[in-house]
């Protein structure tokens, strides 16, 4: 990847719906070579897809909760089953295997504290193998940024 590729990626991060003409103009290329570079990055897996950013509040999902989880066991089977269960819970929008005091960091979106309590009772507390969990409600998001591309 060269500087032009990174400029194209920066333009796509800002607005994935931008036309080839707009992206090309932003990076100094005509649409055809711009399109070739985008296709090459898609095929290489650098560009994994195109999505829409949604406003959680507008959708009634007013609270974000960070949940730190420790498992009883770290066997391959336990980790695989835990991942499968998490994949089936739509409120869990991110799950990270982490180093440190906890095994996983989950990002969960819910309507409110009662909705989170329901999620705990009906789903999270029913997952076998959880030894301990700790929840922190996000009060305010101070930064949410695109990937740093060095352009």
PDB file of C-alpha atoms in Angstrom:
ATOM      1  CA  UNK A   1       0.000   0.000   0.000  1.00  0.00           C
ATOM      2  CA  UNK A   2       1.279   3.408  -0.914  1.00  0.00           C
ATOM      3  CA  UNK A   3       0.301   6.956   0.041  1.00  0.00           C
ATOM      4  CA  UNK A   4      -2.438   7.107  -2.637  1.00  0.00           C
ATOM      5  CA  UNK A   5      -4.047   3.938  -1.288  1.00  0.00           C
ATOM      6  CA  UNK A   6      -4.039   5.434   2.217  1.00  0.00           C
ATOM      7  CA  UNK A   7      -5.599   8.651   0.893  1.00  0.00           C
ATOM      8  CA  UNK A   8      -8.335   6.606  -0.802  1.00  0.00           C
ATOM      9  CA  UNK A   9      -8.965   4.739   2.460  1.00  0.00           C
ATOM     10  CA  UNK A  10      -9.151   8.026   4.372  1.00  0.00           C
ATOM     11  CA  UNK A  11     -11.704   9.348   1.858  1.00  0.00           C
ATOM     12  CA  UNK A  12     -13.759   6.144   2.174  1.00  0.00           C
ATOM     13  CA  UNK A  13     -13.646   6.299   5.987  1.00  0.00           C
ATOM     14  CA  UNK A  14     -15.023   9.843   5.821  1.00  0.00           C
ATOM     15  CA  UNK A  15     -17.768   8.911   3.344  1.00  0.00           C
ATOM     16  CA  UNK A  16     -18.072   5.396   1.916  1.00  0.00           C
ATOM     17  CA  UNK A  17     -20.885   6.636  -0.341  1.00  0.00           C
ATOM     18  CA  UNK A  18     -18.653   9.146  -2.115  1.00  0.00           C
ATOM     19  CA  UNK A  19     -18.561   8.687  -5.875  1.00  0.00           C
ATOM     20  CA  UNK A  20     -15.425   7.542  -7.682  1.00  0.00           C
ATOM     21  CA  UNK A  21     -15.180  11.048  -9.130  1.00  0.00           C
ATOM     22  CA  UNK A  22     -15.239  12.580  -5.631  1.00  0.00           C
ATOM     23  CA  UNK A  23     -12.702  10.114  -4.224  1.00  0.00           C
ATOM     24  CA  UNK A  24     -10.458  10.502  -7.275  1.00  0.00           C
ATOM     25  CA  UNK A  25     -10.585  14.286  -7.010  1.00  0.00           C
ATOM     26  CA  UNK A  26      -9.700  14.106  -3.316  1.00  0.00           C
ATOM     27  CA  UNK A  27      -6.613  11.988  -3.981  1.00  0.00           C
ATOM     28  CA  UNK A  28      -5.565  13.276  -7.402  1.00  0.00           C
ATOM     29  CA  UNK A  29      -6.591  10.318  -9.579  1.00  0.00           C
ATOM     30  CA  UNK A  30      -9.105   9.818 -12.356  1.00  0.00           C
ATOM     31  CA  UNK A  31     -12.006   7.436 -11.561  1.00  0.00           C
ATOM     32  CA  UNK A  32     -10.634   4.405 -13.454  1.00  0.00           C
ATOM     33  CA  UNK A  33      -7.294   4.025 -11.603  1.00  0.00           C
ATOM     34  CA  UNK A  34      -9.057   4.962  -8.372  1.00  0.00           C
ATOM     35  CA  UNK A  35     -11.561   2.123  -8.928  1.00  0.00           C
ATOM     36  CA  UNK A  36      -8.715  -0.320  -9.708  1.00  0.00           C
ATOM     37  CA  UNK A  37      -6.986   0.547  -6.441  1.00  0.00           C
ATOM     38  CA  UNK A  38     -10.216   0.156  -4.453  1.00  0.00           C
ATOM     39  CA  UNK A  39     -10.916  -3.241  -6.042  1.00  0.00           C
ATOM     40  CA  UNK A  40      -7.361  -4.380  -5.294  1.00  0.00           C
ATOM     41  CA  UNK A  41      -7.738  -3.363  -1.618  1.00  0.00           C
ATOM     42  CA  UNK A  42     -11.110  -5.136  -1.425  1.00  0.00           C
ATOM     43  CA  UNK A  43      -9.605  -8.327  -2.872  1.00  0.00           C
ATOM     44  CA  UNK A  44      -6.665  -8.123  -0.449  1.00  0.00           C
ATOM     45  CA  UNK A  45      -9.062  -7.772   2.506  1.00  0.00           C
ATOM     46  CA  UNK A  46      -7.876  -4.287   3.451  1.00  0.00           C
ATOM     47  CA  UNK A  47     -11.409  -3.053   2.768  1.00  0.00           C
ATOM     48  CA  UNK A  48     -13.656  -5.536   4.550  1.00  0.00           C
ATOM     49  CA  UNK A  49     -17.000  -4.018   3.616  1.00  0.00           C
ATOM     50  CA  UNK A  50     -19.117  -0.900   3.661  1.00  0.00           C
ATOM     51  CA  UNK A  51     -21.471  -0.029   6.502  1.00  0.00           C
ATOM     52  CA  UNK A  52     -23.726   2.691   7.820  1.00  0.00           C
ATOM     53  CA  UNK A  53     -23.132   4.423  11.169  1.00  0.00           C
ATOM     54  CA  UNK A  54     -26.320   4.482  13.177  1.00  0.00           C
ATOM     55  CA  UNK A  55     -27.247   6.744  16.082  1.00  0.00           C
ATOM     56  CA  UNK A  56     -27.953   4.432  19.049  1.00  0.00           C
ATOM     57  CA  UNK A  57     -30.083   7.090  20.790  1.00  0.00           C
ATOM     58  CA  UNK A  58     -32.313   7.499  17.740  1.00  0.00           C
ATOM     59  CA  UNK A  59     -32.881   3.734  17.859  1.00  0.00           C
ATOM     60  CA  UNK A  60     -33.763   3.709  21.554  1.00  0.00           C
ATOM     61  CA  UNK A  61     -30.418   2.277  22.669  1.00  0.00           C
ATOM     62  CA  UNK A  62     -29.439   4.928  25.189  1.00  0.00           C
ATOM     63  CA  UNK A  63     -26.876   3.043  27.266  1.00  0.00           C
ATOM     64  CA  UNK A  64     -23.557   1.466  26.443  1.00  0.00           C
ATOM     65  CA  UNK A  65     -22.085  -0.907  29.006  1.00  0.00           C
ATOM     66  CA  UNK A  66     -18.532  -2.211  29.108  1.00  0.00           C
ATOM     67  CA  UNK A  67     -18.543  -5.670  30.651  1.00  0.00           C
ATOM     68  CA  UNK A  68     -15.338  -7.307  31.839  1.00  0.00           C
ATOM     69  CA  UNK A  69     -15.634 -11.101  32.058  1.00  0.00           C
ATOM     70  CA  UNK A  70     -13.428 -13.757  33.652  1.00  0.00           C
ATOM     71  CA  UNK A  71     -13.968 -17.394  32.702  1.00  0.00           C
ATOM     72  CA  UNK A  72     -13.510 -20.477  34.898  1.00  0.00           C
ATOM     73  CA  UNK A  73     -11.484 -22.254  32.238  1.00  0.00           C
ATOM     74  CA  UNK A  74      -9.348 -21.272  29.294  1.00  0.00           C
ATOM     75  CA  UNK A  75      -9.622 -24.489  27.335  1.00  0.00           C
ATOM     76  CA  UNK A  76     -10.153 -24.238  23.588  1.00  0.00           C
ATOM     77  CA  UNK A  77     -13.622 -25.750  24.001  1.00  0.00           C
ATOM     78  CA  UNK A  78     -14.660 -23.204  26.657  1.00  0.00           C
ATOM     79  CA  UNK A  79     -13.394 -20.260  24.613  1.00  0.00           C
ATOM     80  CA  UNK A  80     -15.115 -21.552  21.472  1.00  0.00           C
ATOM     81  CA  UNK A  81     -18.459 -22.106  23.228  1.00  0.00           C
ATOM     82  CA  UNK A  82     -18.260 -18.698  24.920  1.00  0.00           C
ATOM     83  CA  UNK A  83     -17.659 -17.040  21.546  1.00  0.00           C
ATOM     84  CA  UNK A  84     -20.598 -18.908  20.010  1.00  0.00           C
ATOM     85  CA  UNK A  85     -22.956 -17.780  22.774  1.00  0.00           C
ATOM     86  CA  UNK A  86     -21.785 -14.159  22.491  1.00  0.00           C
ATOM     87  CA  UNK A  87     -22.402 -14.258  18.738  1.00  0.00           C
ATOM     88  CA  UNK A  88     -26.033 -15.119  19.430  1.00  0.00           C
ATOM     89  CA  UNK A  89     -26.638 -12.082  21.688  1.00  0.00           C
ATOM     90  CA  UNK A  90     -27.416  -9.033  19.528  1.00  0.00           C
ATOM     91  CA  UNK A  91     -26.878  -6.559  22.385  1.00  0.00           C
ATOM     92  CA  UNK A  92     -23.202  -7.591  22.502  1.00  0.00           C
ATOM     93  CA  UNK A  93     -21.825  -5.473  19.672  1.00  0.00           C
ATOM     94  CA  UNK A  94     -18.126  -6.066  20.377  1.00  0.00           C
ATOM     95  CA  UNK A  95     -16.226  -8.789  22.218  1.00  0.00           C
ATOM     96  CA  UNK A  96     -12.480  -8.686  22.745  1.00  0.00           C
ATOM     97  CA  UNK A  97     -10.198 -11.322  24.260  1.00  0.00           C
ATOM     98  CA  UNK A  98      -7.873  -9.194  26.397  1.00  0.00           C
ATOM     99  CA  UNK A  99      -4.821  -9.465  28.609  1.00  0.00           C
ATOM    100  CA  UNK A 100      -4.858  -8.422  32.240  1.00  0.00           C
ATOM    101  CA  UNK A 101      -7.249  -9.076  35.112  1.00  0.00           C
ATOM    102  CA  UNK A 102     -10.172 -10.106  32.879  1.00  0.00           C
ATOM    103  CA  UNK A 103     -10.432 -12.453  29.924  1.00  0.00           C
ATOM    104  CA  UNK A 104     -12.937 -10.552  27.791  1.00  0.00           C
ATOM    105  CA  UNK A 105     -14.106  -6.995  27.326  1.00  0.00           C
ATOM    106  CA  UNK A 106     -17.613  -6.735  25.883  1.00  0.00           C
ATOM    107  CA  UNK A 107     -19.365  -3.657  24.557  1.00  0.00           C
ATOM    108  CA  UNK A 108     -23.089  -3.979  25.079  1.00  0.00           C
ATOM    109  CA  UNK A 109     -25.850  -1.609  23.940  1.00  0.00           C
ATOM    110  CA  UNK A 110     -29.211  -1.514  25.724  1.00  0.00           C
ATOM    111  CA  UNK A 111     -32.192   0.795  26.136  1.00  0.00           C
ATOM    112  CA  UNK A 112     -31.570   1.587  29.807  1.00  0.00           C
ATOM    113  CA  UNK A 113     -30.557   0.067  33.152  1.00  0.00           C
ATOM    114  CA  UNK A 114     -33.682  -2.096  33.331  1.00  0.00           C
ATOM    115  CA  UNK A 115     -32.937  -3.463  29.884  1.00  0.00           C
ATOM    116  CA  UNK A 116     -29.401  -4.256  31.015  1.00  0.00           C
ATOM    117  CA  UNK A 117     -30.719  -6.010  34.103  1.00  0.00           C
ATOM    118  CA  UNK A 118     -32.968  -8.100  31.813  1.00  0.00           C
ATOM    119  CA  UNK A 119     -30.005  -8.934  29.588  1.00  0.00           C
ATOM    120  CA  UNK A 120     -27.993 -10.057  32.613  1.00  0.00           C
ATOM    121  CA  UNK A 121     -30.790 -12.298  33.946  1.00  0.00           C
ATOM    122  CA  UNK A 122     -31.945 -13.745  30.644  1.00  0.00           C
ATOM    123  CA  UNK A 123     -28.692 -14.109  28.760  1.00  0.00           C
ATOM    124  CA  UNK A 124     -25.338 -13.224  30.319  1.00  0.00           C
ATOM    125  CA  UNK A 125     -25.842 -14.935  33.699  1.00  0.00           C
ATOM    126  CA  UNK A 126     -26.935 -18.093  31.881  1.00  0.00           C
ATOM    127  CA  UNK A 127     -23.620 -18.499  30.064  1.00  0.00           C
ATOM    128  CA  UNK A 128     -21.786 -21.467  31.541  1.00  0.00           C
ATOM    129  CA  UNK A 129     -18.196 -20.923  32.576  1.00  0.00           C
ATOM    130  CA  UNK A 130     -18.325 -17.288  33.691  1.00  0.00           C
ATOM    131  CA  UNK A 131     -16.530 -16.964  37.022  1.00  0.00           C
ATOM    132  CA  UNK A 132     -16.828 -13.203  37.440  1.00  0.00           C
ATOM    133  CA  UNK A 133     -18.069 -10.155  35.587  1.00  0.00           C
ATOM    134  CA  UNK A 134     -17.906  -6.429  36.177  1.00  0.00           C
ATOM    135  CA  UNK A 135     -19.972  -3.795  34.403  1.00  0.00           C
ATOM    136  CA  UNK A 136     -19.305  -0.116  33.798  1.00  0.00           C
ATOM    137  CA  UNK A 137     -21.855   2.183  32.174  1.00  0.00           C
ATOM    138  CA  UNK A 138     -20.440   4.623  29.642  1.00  0.00           C
ATOM    139  CA  UNK A 139     -21.408   8.105  30.806  1.00  0.00           C
ATOM    140  CA  UNK A 140     -20.110   9.953  27.747  1.00  0.00           C
ATOM    141  CA  UNK A 141     -18.022   9.065  24.716  1.00  0.00           C
ATOM    142  CA  UNK A 142     -15.165  11.525  24.418  1.00  0.00           C
ATOM    143  CA  UNK A 143     -13.663  10.220  21.196  1.00  0.00           C
ATOM    144  CA  UNK A 144     -14.764   7.918  18.413  1.00  0.00           C
ATOM    145  CA  UNK A 145     -12.385   8.101  15.475  1.00  0.00           C
ATOM    146  CA  UNK A 146     -11.530   6.485  12.168  1.00  0.00           C
ATOM    147  CA  UNK A 147      -8.363   4.408  11.896  1.00  0.00           C
ATOM    148  CA  UNK A 148      -5.158   6.488  11.757  1.00  0.00           C
ATOM    149  CA  UNK A 149      -3.804   6.129   8.223  1.00  0.00           C
ATOM    150  CA  UNK A 150      -0.855   8.508   8.395  1.00  0.00           C
ATOM    151  CA  UNK A 151      -1.921  10.660   5.453  1.00  0.00           C
TER     152      UNK A 151
END
